[in-house]
CSV table of C-alpha atoms and ligand atoms in Angstrom, one decimal:
chain,number,residue,atom,x,y,z
A,1,UNK,CA,-0.2,58.0,7.0
A,2,UNK,CA,-1.8,56.9,3.8
A,3,UNK,CA,0.2,54.6,1.5
A,4,UNK,CA,-0.5,54.2,-2.2
A,5,UNK,CA,-1.4,50.7,-3.3
A,6,UNK,CA,1.8,50.6,-5.3
A,7,UNK,CA,3.8,51.1,-2.2
A,8,UNK,CA,2.4,47.9,-0.8
A,9,UNK,CA,3.0,46.1,-4.0
A,10,UNK,CA,6.6,47.2,-4.1
A,11,UNK,CA,7.1,46.3,-0.5
A,12,UNK,CA,5.6,42.8,-1.1
A,13,UNK,CA,7.8,42.4,-4.2
A,14,UNK,CA,11.0,43.3,-2.2
A,15,UNK,CA,10.0,40.8,0.4
A,16,UNK,CA,9.2,38.0,-2.0
A,17,UNK,CA,12.4,38.0,-3.9
A,18,UNK,CA,14.5,36.6,-1.0
A,19,UNK,CA,11.6,34.3,-0.1
A,20,UNK,CA,11.5,32.9,-3.6
A,21,UNK,CA,15.2,32.5,-3.6
A,22,UNK,CA,15.1,30.7,-0.3
A,23,UNK,CA,12.3,28.3,-1.1
A,24,UNK,CA,12.9,27.7,-4.8
A,25,UNK,CA,16.7,27.6,-4.9
A,26,UNK,CA,18.1,27.0,-1.5
A,27,UNK,CA,16.0,23.9,-0.8
A,28,UNK,CA,15.3,22.5,-4.2
A,29,UNK,CA,15.1,19.0,-3.0
A,30,UNK,CA,13.5,19.0,0.4
A,31,UNK,CA,9.8,18.8,-0.3
A,32,UNK,CA,9.4,16.2,-3.0
A,33,UNK,CA,10.5,12.6,-3.5
A,34,UNK,CA,13.0,11.5,-6.1
A,35,UNK,CA,14.9,8.3,-6.8
A,36,UNK,CA,18.4,9.7,-6.2
A,37,UNK,CA,17.7,11.0,-2.7
A,38,UNK,CA,20.2,8.6,-1.0
A,39,UNK,CA,22.7,8.5,-3.8
A,40,UNK,CA,25.4,10.2,-1.8
A,41,UNK,CA,24.2,9.4,1.8
A,42,UNK,CA,23.6,5.7,1.3
A,43,UNK,CA,24.8,4.6,-2.1
A,44,UNK,CA,24.2,0.8,-1.5
A,45,UNK,CA,20.7,1.2,0.0
A,46,UNK,CA,18.9,-0.4,-3.0
A,47,UNK,CA,21.2,-3.4,-3.0
A,48,UNK,CA,20.8,-4.0,0.7
A,49,UNK,CA,17.0,-3.8,0.5
A,50,UNK,CA,16.8,-6.0,-2.5
A,51,UNK,CA,19.1,-8.7,-0.9
A,52,UNK,CA,17.0,-8.6,2.3
A,53,UNK,CA,13.8,-9.1,0.4
A,54,UNK,CA,15.4,-11.9,-1.6
A,55,UNK,CA,16.5,-13.7,1.6
A,56,UNK,CA,13.1,-13.4,3.2
A,57,UNK,CA,11.3,-14.6,0.1
A,58,UNK,CA,13.7,-17.5,-0.2
A,59,UNK,CA,12.7,-18.5,3.4
A,60,UNK,CA,9.0,-18.0,2.7
A,61,UNK,CA,7.5,-17.3,-0.7
A,62,UNK,CA,4.5,-15.5,0.7
A,63,UNK,CA,6.6,-12.8,2.3
A,64,UNK,CA,6.7,-10.9,-1.0
A,65,UNK,CA,2.9,-10.5,-0.8
A,66,UNK,CA,3.0,-9.6,2.9
A,67,UNK,CA,5.5,-6.8,2.3
A,68,UNK,CA,3.6,-5.4,-0.7
A,69,UNK,CA,0.4,-5.3,1.4
A,70,UNK,CA,2.2,-3.7,4.4
A,71,UNK,CA,3.2,-0.7,2.2
A,72,UNK,CA,-0.5,-0.3,1.2
A,73,UNK,CA,-1.6,-0.4,4.8
A,74,UNK,CA,1.1,2.2,5.6
A,75,UNK,CA,0.3,4.6,2.8
A,76,UNK,CA,-3.5,4.6,3.4
A,77,UNK,CA,-3.0,5.8,7.0
A,78,UNK,CA,-1.5,9.2,7.4
A,79,UNK,CA,0.5,8.7,4.2
A,80,UNK,CA,3.6,6.6,3.6
A,81,UNK,CA,5.3,7.3,6.8
A,82,UNK,CA,5.9,3.9,8.4
A,83,UNK,CA,3.2,4.5,11.0
A,84,UNK,CA,2.1,0.9,10.4
A,85,UNK,CA,5.4,-0.3,11.8
A,86,UNK,CA,5.1,1.3,15.3
A,87,UNK,CA,4.5,-1.0,18.2
A,88,UNK,CA,2.1,-0.3,21.0
A,89,UNK,CA,4.6,1.1,23.4
A,90,UNK,CA,5.6,4.5,24.8
A,91,UNK,CA,2.1,5.9,24.5
A,92,UNK,CA,1.6,4.7,20.9
A,93,UNK,CA,-1.7,3.2,20.0
A,94,UNK,CA,-0.5,0.8,17.4
A,95,UNK,CA,-2.1,0.2,14.0
A,96,UNK,CA,-1.2,-3.4,14.3
A,97,UNK,CA,-4.4,-4.2,16.2
A,98,UNK,CA,-6.8,-2.6,13.7
A,99,UNK,CA,-9.4,-4.7,11.9
A,100,UNK,CA,-7.5,-4.9,8.6
A,101,UNK,CA,-4.2,-5.7,10.4
A,102,UNK,CA,-5.0,-7.9,13.4
A,103,UNK,CA,-3.9,-11.5,12.9
A,104,UNK,CA,-3.2,-10.5,9.3
A,105,UNK,CA,-0.5,-7.9,8.6
A,106,UNK,CA,2.9,-9.5,8.6
A,107,UNK,CA,6.5,-8.9,7.5
A,108,UNK,CA,7.5,-6.6,10.4
A,109,UNK,CA,10.6,-8.8,11.3
A,110,UNK,CA,11.8,-8.6,7.7
A,111,UNK,CA,11.7,-4.8,7.8
A,112,UNK,CA,13.5,-4.9,11.1
A,113,UNK,CA,16.2,-7.1,9.6
A,114,UNK,CA,16.7,-4.9,6.6
A,115,UNK,CA,16.6,-1.7,8.7
A,116,UNK,CA,19.4,-3.2,10.9
A,117,UNK,CA,21.6,-3.7,7.9
A,118,UNK,CA,20.8,-0.3,6.5
A,119,UNK,CA,21.7,1.3,9.8
A,120,UNK,CA,25.1,-0.5,9.8
A,121,UNK,CA,25.9,0.8,6.3
A,122,UNK,CA,24.4,4.3,6.8
A,123,UNK,CA,23.4,5.1,10.3
A,124,UNK,CA,20.4,7.4,10.9
A,125,UNK,CA,20.0,8.4,7.3
A,126,UNK,CA,17.3,6.2,5.7
A,127,UNK,CA,13.7,6.2,6.8
A,128,UNK,CA,11.7,3.1,7.6
A,129,UNK,CA,9.0,4.5,5.2
A,130,UNK,CA,11.5,4.4,2.3
A,131,UNK,CA,12.7,1.0,3.2
A,132,UNK,CA,9.1,-0.3,3.2
A,133,UNK,CA,8.5,1.4,-0.2
A,134,UNK,CA,11.6,-0.2,-1.7
A,135,UNK,CA,10.7,-3.6,-0.2
A,136,UNK,CA,7.2,-3.4,-1.8
A,137,UNK,CA,8.8,-2.7,-5.2
A,138,UNK,CA,11.4,-5.5,-4.8
A,139,UNK,CA,8.7,-7.9,-3.7
A,140,UNK,CA,6.8,-7.2,-6.9
A,141,UNK,CA,9.8,-7.7,-9.1
A,142,UNK,CA,11.0,-10.9,-7.3
A,143,UNK,CA,7.5,-12.4,-7.9
A,144,UNK,CA,7.7,-11.7,-11.6
A,145,UNK,CA,6.0,-8.3,-11.7
A,146,UNK,CA,7.1,-5.0,-13.2
A,147,UNK,CA,10.1,-2.9,-12.1
A,148,UNK,CA,9.9,0.9,-11.5
A,149,UNK,CA,12.2,3.5,-10.0
A,150,UNK,CA,11.0,4.4,-6.5
A,151,UNK,CA,10.9,8.1,-5.6
A,152,UNK,CA,12.6,8.5,-2.2
A,153,UNK,CA,13.0,11.0,0.6
A,154,UNK,CA,10.1,10.0,2.9
A,155,UNK,CA,10.5,10.5,6.6
A,156,UNK,CA,9.0,8.6,9.5
A,157,UNK,CA,5.9,9.6,11.5
A,158,UNK,CA,5.9,10.6,15.1
A,159,UNK,CA,2.7,8.7,15.7
A,160,UNK,CA,0.2,6.1,14.5
A,161,UNK,CA,-3.5,6.1,13.9
A,162,UNK,CA,-5.6,3.1,14.9
A,163,UNK,CA,-8.8,4.8,13.8
A,164,UNK,CA,-7.3,5.8,10.5
A,165,UNK,CA,-6.3,2.2,9.9
A,166,UNK,CA,-9.8,1.0,10.7
A,167,UNK,CA,-11.5,3.7,8.6
A,168,UNK,CA,-9.2,4.3,5.6
A,169,UNK,CA,-8.4,0.7,4.6
A,170,UNK,CA,-11.3,-0.8,2.8
A,171,UNK,CA,-12.9,-4.1,4.0
A,172,UNK,CA,-13.2,-7.2,1.8
A,173,UNK,CA,-17.0,-6.8,1.9
A,174,UNK,CA,-17.0,-3.1,1.1
A,175,UNK,CA,-19.4,-2.0,-1.7
A,176,UNK,CA,-17.9,-0.8,-5.0
A,177,UNK,CA,-18.9,2.8,-4.0
A,178,UNK,CA,-17.0,2.4,-0.7
A,179,UNK,CA,-13.9,1.1,-2.5
A,180,UNK,CA,-14.0,4.0,-5.0
A,181,UNK,CA,-14.6,6.6,-2.2
A,182,UNK,CA,-11.8,5.3,0.0
A,183,UNK,CA,-9.3,5.3,-2.9
A,184,UNK,CA,-10.5,8.8,-4.0
A,185,UNK,CA,-9.9,10.1,-0.4
A,186,UNK,CA,-6.2,9.1,-1.0
A,187,UNK,CA,-6.1,10.8,-4.4
A,188,UNK,CA,-6.4,7.5,-6.3
A,189,UNK,CA,-8.9,6.9,-9.1
A,190,UNK,CA,-10.7,3.9,-10.6
A,191,UNK,CA,-7.8,3.0,-12.7
A,192,UNK,CA,-5.6,2.9,-9.6
A,193,UNK,CA,-8.2,0.9,-7.8
A,194,UNK,CA,-8.3,-1.8,-10.4
A,195,UNK,CA,-4.6,-1.9,-11.1
A,196,UNK,CA,-3.6,-2.0,-7.4
A,197,UNK,CA,-6.1,-4.6,-6.6
A,198,UNK,CA,-4.0,-6.7,-9.0
A,199,UNK,CA,-1.7,-7.2,-6.1
A,200,UNK,CA,-4.1,-10.0,-5.2
A,201,UNK,CA,-2.3,-12.0,-7.9
A,202,UNK,CA,0.0,-13.1,-5.0
A,203,UNK,CA,-0.5,-14.0,-1.4
A,204,UNK,CA,-3.3,-15.4,0.8
A,205,UNK,CA,-6.5,-14.6,2.5
A,206,UNK,CA,-7.9,-16.0,5.7
A,207,UNK,CA,-11.2,-17.8,5.7
A,208,UNK,CA,-12.7,-15.1,7.8
A,209,UNK,CA,-12.2,-12.5,5.1
A,210,UNK,CA,-14.5,-14.2,2.6
A,211,UNK,CA,-16.7,-16.5,4.7
A,212,UNK,CA,-19.7,-14.2,4.3
A,213,UNK,CA,-19.7,-14.9,0.5
A,214,UNK,CA,-19.9,-18.7,1.1
A,215,UNK,CA,-22.9,-18.7,3.4
A,216,UNK,CA,-24.8,-15.5,3.9
A,217,UNK,CA,-23.8,-12.8,1.4
A,218,UNK,CA,-26.7,-10.4,1.7
A,219,UNK,CA,-27.9,-11.4,5.1
A,220,UNK,CA,-30.4,-13.7,3.4
A,221,UNK,CA,-28.8,-17.0,4.2
A,222,UNK,CA,-27.8,-17.5,0.6
A,223,UNK,CA,-24.3,-17.6,-0.9
A,224,UNK,CA,-22.9,-15.0,-3.2
A,225,UNK,CA,-24.0,-16.2,-6.7
A,226,UNK,CA,-21.3,-14.1,-8.4
A,227,UNK,CA,-18.9,-16.8,-7.1
A,228,UNK,CA,-18.5,-19.9,-9.3
A,229,UNK,CA,-20.4,-22.6,-7.4
A,230,UNK,CA,-17.8,-25.3,-7.9
A,231,UNK,CA,-15.1,-23.0,-6.6
A,232,UNK,CA,-17.4,-22.0,-3.7
A,233,UNK,CA,-17.9,-25.6,-2.7
A,234,UNK,CA,-14.1,-26.1,-2.7
A,235,UNK,CA,-13.8,-23.0,-0.5
A,236,UNK,CA,-16.5,-24.2,1.9
A,237,UNK,CA,-14.6,-27.4,2.5
A,238,UNK,CA,-11.7,-25.5,4.1
A,239,UNK,CA,-13.8,-22.5,5.4
A,240,UNK,CA,-16.6,-23.8,7.5
A,241,UNK,CA,-19.5,-21.7,8.8
A,242,UNK,CA,-17.8,-21.5,12.1
A,243,UNK,CA,-14.2,-22.2,13.1
A,244,UNK,CA,-11.2,-22.3,10.8
A,245,UNK,CA,-11.0,-18.5,10.7
A,246,UNK,CA,-7.3,-18.5,10.0
A,247,UNK,CA,-7.3,-21.1,7.3
A,248,UNK,CA,-5.5,-19.7,4.3
A,249,UNK,CA,-6.5,-19.6,0.6
A,250,UNK,CA,-4.6,-18.2,-2.3
A,251,UNK,CA,-6.0,-14.9,-3.6
A,252,UNK,CA,-5.1,-16.2,-7.1
A,253,UNK,CA,-5.7,-19.9,-7.1
A,254,UNK,CA,-4.0,-20.4,-10.5
A,255,UNK,CA,-0.6,-18.9,-9.8
A,256,UNK,CA,-0.4,-17.9,-6.1
A,257,UNK,CA,3.3,-17.1,-6.1
A,258,UNK,CA,3.6,-15.5,-9.5
A,259,UNK,CA,2.9,-11.8,-10.1
A,260,UNK,CA,0.8,-12.0,-13.3
A,261,UNK,CA,-2.7,-11.1,-14.6
A,262,UNK,CA,-4.4,-14.3,-13.6
A,263,UNK,CA,-6.1,-12.3,-10.9
A,264,UNK,CA,-8.2,-10.6,-13.5
A,265,UNK,CA,-8.8,-13.8,-15.6
A,266,UNK,CA,-10.1,-15.4,-12.4
A,267,UNK,CA,-12.5,-12.6,-11.7
A,268,UNK,CA,-14.0,-12.9,-15.1
A,269,UNK,CA,-14.5,-16.6,-14.4
A,270,UNK,CA,-16.3,-15.8,-11.1
A,271,UNK,CA,-13.3,-17.1,-9.2
A,272,UNK,CA,-12.2,-14.0,-7.5
A,273,UNK,CA,-11.7,-14.8,-3.8
A,274,UNK,CA,-12.8,-11.7,-2.1
A,275,UNK,CA,-16.0,-9.9,-2.6
A,276,UNK,CA,-14.0,-6.7,-3.1
A,277,UNK,CA,-12.2,-8.4,-6.0
A,278,UNK,CA,-15.4,-9.8,-7.7
A,279,UNK,CA,-17.4,-6.6,-7.6
A,280,UNK,CA,-14.8,-4.8,-9.7
A,281,UNK,CA,-16.2,-6.9,-12.5
A,282,UNK,CA,-19.9,-7.0,-11.5
A,283,UNK,CA,-20.8,-3.7,-10.0
A,284,UNK,CA,-19.4,-0.9,-12.2
A,285,UNK,CA,-19.0,-0.6,-15.9
A,286,UNK,CA,-15.7,1.3,-15.8
A,287,UNK,CA,-14.0,-1.0,-13.5
A,288,UNK,CA,-15.4,-4.0,-15.4
A,289,UNK,CA,-13.8,-2.7,-18.6
A,290,UNK,CA,-10.5,-2.3,-16.8
A,291,UNK,CA,-10.6,-5.8,-15.5
A,292,UNK,CA,-11.2,-7.1,-19.0
A,293,UNK,CA,-8.4,-5.0,-20.4
A,294,UNK,CA,-5.8,-6.2,-17.8
A,295,UNK,CA,-7.0,-9.8,-18.2
A,296,UNK,CA,-6.3,-9.6,-21.9
A,297,UNK,CA,-3.2,-7.5,-21.8
A,298,UNK,CA,-0.5,-8.3,-19.2
A,299,UNK,CA,1.7,-5.5,-20.4
A,300,UNK,CA,-1.0,-2.8,-19.9
A,301,UNK,CA,-1.5,-4.2,-16.3
A,302,UNK,CA,2.2,-4.1,-15.5
A,303,UNK,CA,2.6,-0.6,-16.9
A,304,UNK,CA,-0.4,0.8,-15.0
A,305,UNK,CA,0.5,-1.1,-11.8
A,306,UNK,CA,4.0,0.6,-11.7
A,307,UNK,CA,2.4,4.0,-12.2
A,308,UNK,CA,-0.3,3.4,-9.6
A,309,UNK,CA,2.3,2.1,-7.1
A,310,UNK,CA,4.3,5.3,-7.5
A,311,UNK,CA,1.1,7.3,-7.0
A,312,UNK,CA,0.2,5.3,-3.9
A,313,UNK,CA,3.8,5.7,-2.6
A,314,UNK,CA,3.4,9.5,-2.9
A,315,UNK,CA,0.4,9.8,-0.6
A,316,UNK,CA,1.2,12.7,1.8
A,317,UNK,CA,4.8,11.8,2.6
A,318,UNK,CA,6.7,13.6,5.4
A,319,UNK,CA,9.6,15.4,3.9
A,320,UNK,CA,12.3,17.9,4.7
A,321,UNK,CA,12.5,18.3,8.5
A,322,UNK,CA,9.1,16.8,9.2
A,323,UNK,CA,8.9,13.6,11.3
A,324,UNK,CA,12.2,11.8,11.9
A,325,UNK,CA,14.5,9.1,10.7
A,326,UNK,CA,13.7,6.3,13.1
A,327,UNK,CA,16.6,4.2,14.4
A,328,UNK,CA,14.2,1.3,15.1
A,329,UNK,CA,11.2,1.1,12.9
A,330,UNK,CA,9.0,-0.1,15.8
A,331,UNK,CA,9.8,2.9,18.1
A,332,UNK,CA,10.0,6.7,18.1
A,333,UNK,CA,13.6,7.9,18.7
A,334,UNK,CA,12.8,9.8,21.9
A,335,UNK,CA,11.2,6.8,23.4
A,336,UNK,CA,13.1,5.2,26.4
A,337,UNK,CA,13.5,1.5,26.2
B,1,HEM,C1,-9.2,-2.5,-3.0
B,1,HEM,C2,-9.3,-2.7,-1.7
B,1,HEM,C3,-8.6,-3.9,-1.0
B,1,HEM,C4,-9.2,-4.7,-0.1
B,1,HEM,C5,-10.6,-4.7,0.4
B,1,HEM,C6,-8.2,-5.7,0.3
B,1,HEM,C7,-8.4,-6.7,1.2
B,1,HEM,C8,-7.5,-7.7,1.5
B,1,HEM,C9,-7.8,-8.8,2.3
B,1,HEM,C10,-9.1,-9.0,3.1
B,1,HEM,C11,-6.7,-9.6,2.3
B,1,HEM,C12,-6.6,-10.9,3.1
B,1,HEM,C13,-6.1,-10.6,4.5
B,1,HEM,C14,-6.3,-11.7,5.5
B,1,HEM,O1,-7.3,-12.5,5.4
B,1,HEM,O2,-5.5,-11.9,6.4
B,1,HEM,C15,-5.8,-9.0,1.5
B,1,HEM,C16,-4.5,-9.6,1.2
B,1,HEM,C17,-3.6,-8.9,0.4
B,1,HEM,N1,-3.7,-7.7,-0.1
B,1,HEM,FE1,-5.4,-6.6,-0.3
B,1,HEM,N2,-7.0,-5.4,-0.3
B,1,HEM,C18,-7.2,-4.3,-1.1
B,1,HEM,C19,-6.3,-3.7,-1.9
B,1,HEM,C20,-4.9,-4.0,-1.9
B,1,HEM,C21,-3.9,-3.2,-2.4
B,1,HEM,C22,-4.0,-1.8,-3.0
B,1,HEM,C23,-2.7,-3.9,-2.3
B,1,HEM,C24,-1.3,-3.5,-2.6
B,1,HEM,C25,-1.0,-2.5,-3.4
B,1,HEM,C26,-3.1,-5.2,-1.7
B,1,HEM,C27,-2.2,-6.2,-1.4
B,1,HEM,C28,-2.5,-7.4,-0.8
B,1,HEM,C29,-1.7,-8.6,-0.8
B,1,HEM,C30,-0.3,-8.7,-1.5
B,1,HEM,C31,-2.3,-9.5,0.0
B,1,HEM,C32,-1.8,-10.9,0.5
B,1,HEM,C33,-1.0,-10.7,1.8
B,1,HEM,C34,-0.3,-11.9,2.3
B,1,HEM,O3,-0.4,-13.0,1.8
B,1,HEM,O4,0.3,-11.8,3.4
B,1,HEM,N3,-4.4,-5.2,-1.4
B,1,HEM,N4,-6.3,-7.9,1.0
B,2,NAG,C1,-18.8,-6.8,6.6
B,2,NAG,O1,-18.1,-7.6,7.5
B,2,NAG,C2,-18.1,-7.1,8.8
B,2,NAG,C3,-17.2,-7.9,9.7
B,2,NAG,O2,-17.4,-9.3,9.5
B,2,NAG,C4,-19.5,-7.1,9.4
B,2,NAG,O3,-19.6,-6.6,10.7
B,2,NAG,C5,-20.4,-6.2,8.4
B,2,NAG,O4,-21.7,-6.2,8.8
B,2,NAG,C6,-20.2,-6.6,7.0
B,2,NAG,N1,-20.8,-5.6,6.1
B,2,NAG,C7,-21.7,-5.9,5.1
B,2,NAG,C8,-22.2,-4.8,4.3
B,2,NAG,O5,-22.1,-7.0,4.9
B,3,NAG,C1,-27.4,-14.0,7.8
B,3,NAG,O1,-27.1,-12.7,8.2
B,3,NAG,C2,-28.2,-12.0,8.8
B,3,NAG,C3,-27.8,-10.5,9.0
B,3,NAG,O2,-26.4,-10.4,9.3
B,3,NAG,C4,-28.6,-12.7,10.1
B,3,NAG,O3,-29.7,-12.0,10.7
B,3,NAG,C5,-29.0,-14.1,9.8
B,3,NAG,O4,-29.3,-14.8,11.0
B,3,NAG,C6,-27.9,-14.9,9.0
B,3,NAG,N1,-28.4,-16.1,8.5
B,3,NAG,C7,-27.7,-17.2,8.6
B,3,NAG,C8,-28.4,-18.5,8.0
B,3,NAG,O5,-26.6,-17.3,9.1
């Protein structure tokens, strides 16, 4: 039997009304993140996380930097879903052994500690992904950086991706084009790249992450001449050609524990520690101008940093009934242990 086009249109219309009602009204809050997500289900969440971060940073100042970085390494791999926190048990191939994370990523015990307290207050309600996101914000604030409201409602992944961790997180000797591309793949632009790299205003790098610059930058046996040669000599004294791989150096040698814009000022003086830091100033006009802007204007840096952190925190979250709320951030719930 032939039907007129209008019949199909009418049929579709009838169908779509209940669908629209269902998706637009019945679940208004299930597929995006917003700051009040746990207002009723875990009213003291933010205080618990903040106090946990404060305790950890009082024990060791560097922990603020480590927690901030952990959030970045989570978000760039399958989105901000706490995949980085999973241990290599129960069939999980852990991200903790990837090139960027091995002997480097830290802060897992602090997240465990905070998660245990959150579980006591509000069992099986708050995701590890949200706890890590809040901890990154609180780490920024406690170091003297900007505050922002954190959109919440992420859920935890049911797996990890070692290859994603190796591939998506840029290396310290990446080219500017690689940095730009890897950020773009995550929906982040040049402004986000320069602002978020400002995280390197706190924390440390191992010798192995910048040794190439000191001795053999282009494979020609010469150092990286975009590095101040006095500063390079100082670095060489603690970072020999071989050995001392894990010797630590401040990413911002002026104010290592303070979240400020000295990172950008250092870069302009050829005293950025990583190649990936320095090339923001030397290899691209647009990123160079942003480095100059943030070096001159701390307020602009803080404002953009907050915006870019929210953007990074929104990378493909699991929401609604996707994933799960892990009880233990290191394990899937169904795992037997
Ligand atoms: C632009 C690309 C980036 C590259 C190539 C990069 C690379 C690195 C490297 C090599 C280290 C030292 C690791 C070690 O030697 O153990 C490091 C440390 C750090 N990174 Fe990045 N990073 C980038 C972007 C970011 C972003 C977007 C954030 C945060 C939003 C961030 C936050 C940190 C922090 C806070 C530390 C210090 C960690 C600590 O002391 O424990 N980085 N980064
Ligand atoms: C970057 O460093 C890695 C690890 O040290 C090395 O294998 C690679 O060849 C380096 N890449 C460049 C472009 O220098
Ligand atoms: C520098 O690196 C290149 C390529 O990685 C290598 O062939 C060369 O032997 C190195 N030179 C020195 C002096 O280490």
